[in-house]
Short mmCIF file of N, CA and C in Angstrom, two decimals:
data_model
loop_
_atom_site.label_atom_id
_atom_site.label_comp_id
_atom_site.label_asym_id
_atom_site.label_seq_id
_atom_site.Cartn_x
_atom_site.Cartn_y
_atom_site.Cartn_z
N MET V 85 66.84 6.09 -52.58
CA MET V 85 66.30 5.34 -52.49
C MET V 85 65.16 5.66 -52.09
N LYS V 86 63.75 4.75 -53.16
CA LYS V 86 62.33 4.98 -52.96
C LYS V 86 61.21 4.84 -51.79
N ALA V 87 60.80 5.42 -51.64
CA ALA V 87 60.09 5.82 -50.22
C ALA V 87 59.33 4.26 -49.97
N ALA V 88 58.67 3.62 -49.43
CA ALA V 88 57.19 2.75 -49.60
C ALA V 88 56.49 3.10 -50.02
N SER V 89 55.68 2.78 -50.14
CA SER V 89 54.27 3.36 -50.56
C SER V 89 53.27 2.49 -48.98
N PRO V 90 52.41 3.65 -48.44
CA PRO V 90 51.72 2.93 -47.43
C PRO V 90 51.07 2.11 -48.04
N ASP V 91 50.64 1.36 -48.89
CA ASP V 91 49.72 0.56 -49.44
C ASP V 91 50.72 -0.80 -49.04
N ARG V 92 51.59 -0.37 -48.95
CA ARG V 92 53.05 -1.84 -49.37
C ARG V 92 53.19 -2.87 -48.21
N VAL V 93 52.98 -4.17 -47.54
CA VAL V 93 53.45 -4.76 -46.78
C VAL V 93 54.54 -4.97 -46.45
N LYS V 94 55.31 -5.10 -45.27
CA LYS V 94 56.42 -4.49 -44.54
C LYS V 94 56.95 -6.19 -44.80
N THR V 95 58.45 -6.95 -45.49
CA THR V 95 58.90 -7.19 -45.20
C THR V 95 59.94 -7.68 -43.56
N ARG V 96 60.24 -8.28 -43.26
CA ARG V 96 61.71 -9.48 -42.37
C ARG V 96 62.35 -7.97 -42.36
N THR V 97 62.86 -8.18 -43.88
CA THR V 97 64.06 -6.98 -44.42
C THR V 97 63.97 -5.71 -43.99
N ASP V 98 62.63 -5.22 -43.94
CA ASP V 98 62.08 -3.79 -43.61
C ASP V 98 62.42 -3.73 -42.59
N LEU V 99 62.10 -3.87 -41.01
CA LEU V 99 61.89 -3.90 -40.01
C LEU V 99 63.45 -3.84 -39.53
N PRO V 100 63.95 -3.56 -38.38
CA PRO V 100 64.80 -3.01 -37.88
C PRO V 100 65.41 -4.06 -37.24
N ALA V 101 66.59 -4.51 -37.63
CA ALA V 101 67.33 -5.55 -37.03
C ALA V 101 67.71 -5.47 -35.25
N THR V 102 66.67 -6.55 -34.41
CA THR V 102 67.42 -6.71 -33.61
C THR V 102 68.84 -7.07 -32.41
N THR V 103 69.45 -6.35 -31.96
CA THR V 103 70.60 -7.77 -31.55
C THR V 103 70.69 -7.98 -30.81
N GLU V 104 71.77 -8.77 -30.95
CA GLU V 104 71.44 -10.20 -29.41
C GLU V 104 71.18 -9.28 -27.65
N ARG V 105 71.30 -8.82 -27.63
CA ARG V 105 71.37 -8.29 -26.21
C ARG V 105 69.75 -7.98 -26.06
N GLU V 106 69.13 -7.16 -27.46
CA GLU V 106 67.53 -6.81 -26.94
C GLU V 106 67.10 -8.83 -27.12
N SER V 107 67.48 -8.90 -27.70
CA SER V 107 66.61 -10.39 -27.71
C SER V 107 66.61 -11.13 -26.35
N GLN V 108 67.99 -11.41 -25.07
CA GLN V 108 68.12 -11.87 -24.48
C GLN V 108 67.18 -11.52 -23.53
N GLU V 109 67.27 -9.81 -23.57
CA GLU V 109 66.65 -8.61 -22.50
C GLU V 109 65.39 -8.78 -22.57
N ARG V 110 64.68 -9.73 -23.87
CA ARG V 110 63.22 -9.80 -24.30
C ARG V 110 63.13 -11.41 -23.58
N LYS V 111 63.78 -12.23 -23.29
CA LYS V 111 64.05 -13.57 -23.23
C LYS V 111 63.88 -13.90 -21.50
N ARG V 112 64.38 -12.20 -20.59
CA ARG V 112 64.61 -12.27 -19.56
C ARG V 112 63.04 -12.12 -18.45
N TRP V 113 62.36 -11.48 -19.57
CA TRP V 113 60.93 -11.07 -19.09
C TRP V 113 59.62 -12.12 -19.80
N VAL V 114 60.00 -13.05 -20.88
CA VAL V 114 58.43 -13.23 -21.37
C VAL V 114 58.45 -14.65 -20.67
N GLU V 115 59.80 -15.05 -19.93
CA GLU V 115 59.42 -16.47 -19.72
C GLU V 115 58.81 -16.70 -18.25
N PRO V 116 58.94 -15.16 -17.41
CA PRO V 116 57.85 -15.25 -16.16
C PRO V 116 57.27 -15.29 -16.86
N VAL V 117 56.13 -13.96 -17.26
CA VAL V 117 55.26 -14.23 -17.67
C VAL V 117 55.09 -14.67 -17.60
N ALA V 118 54.61 -15.94 -19.06
CA ALA V 118 54.26 -16.87 -18.93
C ALA V 118 54.29 -17.60 -17.95
N ALA V 119 55.45 -18.11 -17.50
CA ALA V 119 54.94 -19.08 -16.22
C ALA V 119 54.18 -18.26 -14.89
N LEU V 120 53.44 -17.49 -15.58
CA LEU V 120 51.81 -16.62 -13.85
C LEU V 120 51.32 -16.67 -14.73
N LEU V 121 50.98 -16.45 -15.88
CA LEU V 121 49.87 -16.58 -16.97
C LEU V 121 49.50 -18.24 -17.01
N MET V 122 50.85 -19.55 -16.66
CA MET V 122 49.93 -20.80 -17.27
C MET V 122 49.40 -20.80 -15.23
N ALA V 123 50.52 -20.13 -14.49
CA ALA V 123 49.74 -20.54 -13.27
C ALA V 123 48.00 -19.65 -12.69
N LEU V 124 48.25 -19.01 -13.05
CA LEU V 124 47.01 -18.49 -13.30
C LEU V 124 46.27 -19.12 -13.84
N ALA V 125 45.94 -19.37 -14.92
CA ALA V 125 45.16 -20.14 -15.83
C ALA V 125 44.44 -21.44 -14.64
N THR V 126 45.64 -22.39 -13.76
CA THR V 126 46.15 -23.25 -13.21
C THR V 126 44.75 -23.15 -11.98
N LEU V 127 45.44 -21.75 -11.57
CA LEU V 127 44.25 -21.58 -10.21
C LEU V 127 42.83 -21.53 -10.83
N SER V 128 42.90 -20.94 -11.53
CA SER V 128 41.33 -20.33 -12.40
C SER V 128 40.68 -21.65 -12.62
N THR V 129 41.78 -22.73 -13.07
CA THR V 129 40.65 -23.96 -13.70
C THR V 129 40.62 -25.11 -12.41
N ALA V 130 41.23 -24.83 -11.35
CA ALA V 130 40.87 -25.55 -10.37
C ALA V 130 39.75 -24.56 -9.49
N TRP V 131 39.72 -23.49 -9.42
CA TRP V 131 38.86 -23.06 -8.96
C TRP V 131 37.13 -23.01 -9.00
N CYS V 132 37.30 -22.45 -10.75
CA CYS V 132 36.28 -23.21 -11.37
C CYS V 132 34.94 -24.72 -11.17
N SER V 133 36.43 -25.73 -11.44
CA SER V 133 36.21 -26.58 -10.52
C SER V 133 35.46 -27.33 -9.35
N PHE V 134 35.91 -26.02 -8.11
CA PHE V 134 35.69 -27.04 -7.16
C PHE V 134 34.14 -25.81 -7.13
N GLU V 135 34.05 -24.52 -7.69
CA GLU V 135 32.77 -24.44 -7.88
C GLU V 135 31.62 -24.64 -8.28
N SER V 136 32.02 -25.11 -9.46
CA SER V 136 30.93 -26.54 -10.31
C SER V 136 30.67 -28.18 -9.26
N ALA V 137 31.80 -28.28 -8.31
CA ALA V 137 31.08 -28.96 -7.64
C ALA V 137 30.39 -29.18 -6.71
N ALA V 138 30.64 -27.50 -5.53
CA ALA V 138 29.78 -27.15 -4.68
C ALA V 138 27.83 -26.85 -4.96
N TRP V 139 28.64 -26.42 -7.21
CA TRP V 139 26.77 -26.59 -7.27
C TRP V 139 26.24 -26.99 -7.31
N THR V 140 26.78 -28.55 -7.51
CA THR V 140 26.19 -29.76 -8.26
C THR V 140 25.80 -30.52 -6.84
N ARG V 141 26.45 -30.36 -5.78
CA ARG V 141 26.54 -30.71 -4.85
C ARG V 141 25.08 -30.14 -3.96
N LYS V 142 24.86 -28.63 -4.31
CA LYS V 142 23.20 -27.98 -3.88
C LYS V 142 22.80 -28.25 -4.95
N SER V 143 22.37 -28.50 -5.81
CA SER V 143 21.49 -29.09 -6.83
C SER V 143 20.94 -30.34 -6.10
N ASN V 144 21.87 -30.87 -6.08
CA ASN V 144 21.44 -32.61 -5.94
C ASN V 144 20.48 -32.52 -4.98
N ARG V 145 21.24 -31.18 -3.79
CA ARG V 145 20.03 -31.94 -2.27
C ARG V 145 19.36 -30.78 -2.40
N LEU V 146 19.18 -29.91 -3.14
CA LEU V 146 17.50 -29.37 -3.32
C LEU V 146 16.58 -30.07 -4.19
N MET V 147 16.90 -31.11 -5.01
CA MET V 147 16.41 -32.05 -6.00
C MET V 147 16.15 -33.07 -4.94
N ASN V 148 16.40 -33.57 -3.89
CA ASN V 148 16.22 -34.48 -3.49
C ASN V 148 15.17 -33.94 -2.00
N GLU V 149 15.34 -32.48 -1.84
CA GLU V 149 14.29 -32.11 -1.44
C GLU V 149 13.14 -31.71 -1.69
N PHE V 150 12.96 -31.28 -2.74
CA PHE V 150 11.61 -31.39 -3.28
C PHE V 150 11.06 -32.37 -4.23
N ASN V 151 11.98 -33.71 -4.42
CA ASN V 151 11.22 -35.28 -4.42
C ASN V 151 10.30 -35.43 -3.18
N THR V 152 11.50 -35.36 -2.30
CA THR V 152 10.54 -35.97 -1.05
C THR V 152 9.01 -34.90 -0.66
N LEU V 153 9.28 -33.53 -0.89
CA LEU V 153 7.80 -33.25 -0.27
C LEU V 153 7.22 -32.93 -1.74
N GLU V 154 7.92 -33.16 -3.11
CA GLU V 154 6.41 -33.65 -3.83
C GLU V 154 5.62 -34.73 -3.57
N ARG V 155 6.56 -36.03 -2.75
CA ARG V 155 6.39 -37.15 -2.52
C ARG V 155 5.18 -36.68 -1.41
N LYS V 156 4.91 -35.94 -0.66
CA LYS V 156 4.84 -36.20 0.59
C LYS V 156 3.24 -35.73 -0.06
N ALA V 157 3.12 -34.71 -0.52
CA ALA V 157 2.12 -33.22 -1.00
C ALA V 157 1.64 -34.96 -1.67
N GLY V 158 1.73 -34.85 -3.09
CA GLY V 158 1.40 -36.70 -3.33
C GLY V 158 0.06 -37.40 -2.28
N LEU V 159 1.13 -37.77 -0.97
CA LEU V 159 0.51 -38.60 0.02
C LEU V 159 -1.03 -38.44 0.04
N LEU V 160 -0.49 -36.63 0.03
CA LEU V 160 -1.58 -36.17 1.42
C LEU V 160 -3.42 -36.25 0.38
N THR V 161 -2.58 -35.43 -1.09
CA THR V 161 -4.00 -35.69 -1.82
C THR V 161 -4.25 -36.70 -1.60
N MET V 162 -3.48 -37.43 -1.61
CA MET V 162 -4.05 -39.32 -1.76
C MET V 162 -5.44 -39.76 -0.94
N LYS V 163 -4.60 -39.31 0.69
CA LYS V 163 -5.36 -39.54 1.76
C LYS V 163 -6.55 -38.72 1.49
N ARG V 164 -7.28 -37.29 1.58
CA ARG V 164 -7.96 -36.53 0.97
C ARG V 164 -9.33 -37.57 0.55
N THR V 165 -8.76 -38.07 -0.74
CA THR V 165 -9.51 -38.02 -1.85
C THR V 165 -10.62 -39.39 -1.26
#
C-alpha cells in the first residue's frame, strides 16, 4: 500500500472506524456537558440582565440628581443678577 502524501486531505475512509461502544461512551459524557454549558449560559444571561438593570437604575438616579442640582444652580445665578 502506498504511503499518503503529507499534503493529502484525509477522508472518512482514512480515519479509524469507531465502535458502537466508543460511540455510546462519547454520548454518555457529551449530553451532560452540553446541559451544563447551557445552564451556565442561562445563568450568565440572567446575571448580566440583572446587572444591566441595576446600573440603569443607578444611572437614572444620578441623572435626576444632576438635573435637580443644575436647576437649583440656575435659579441661584438668576437671583443674583
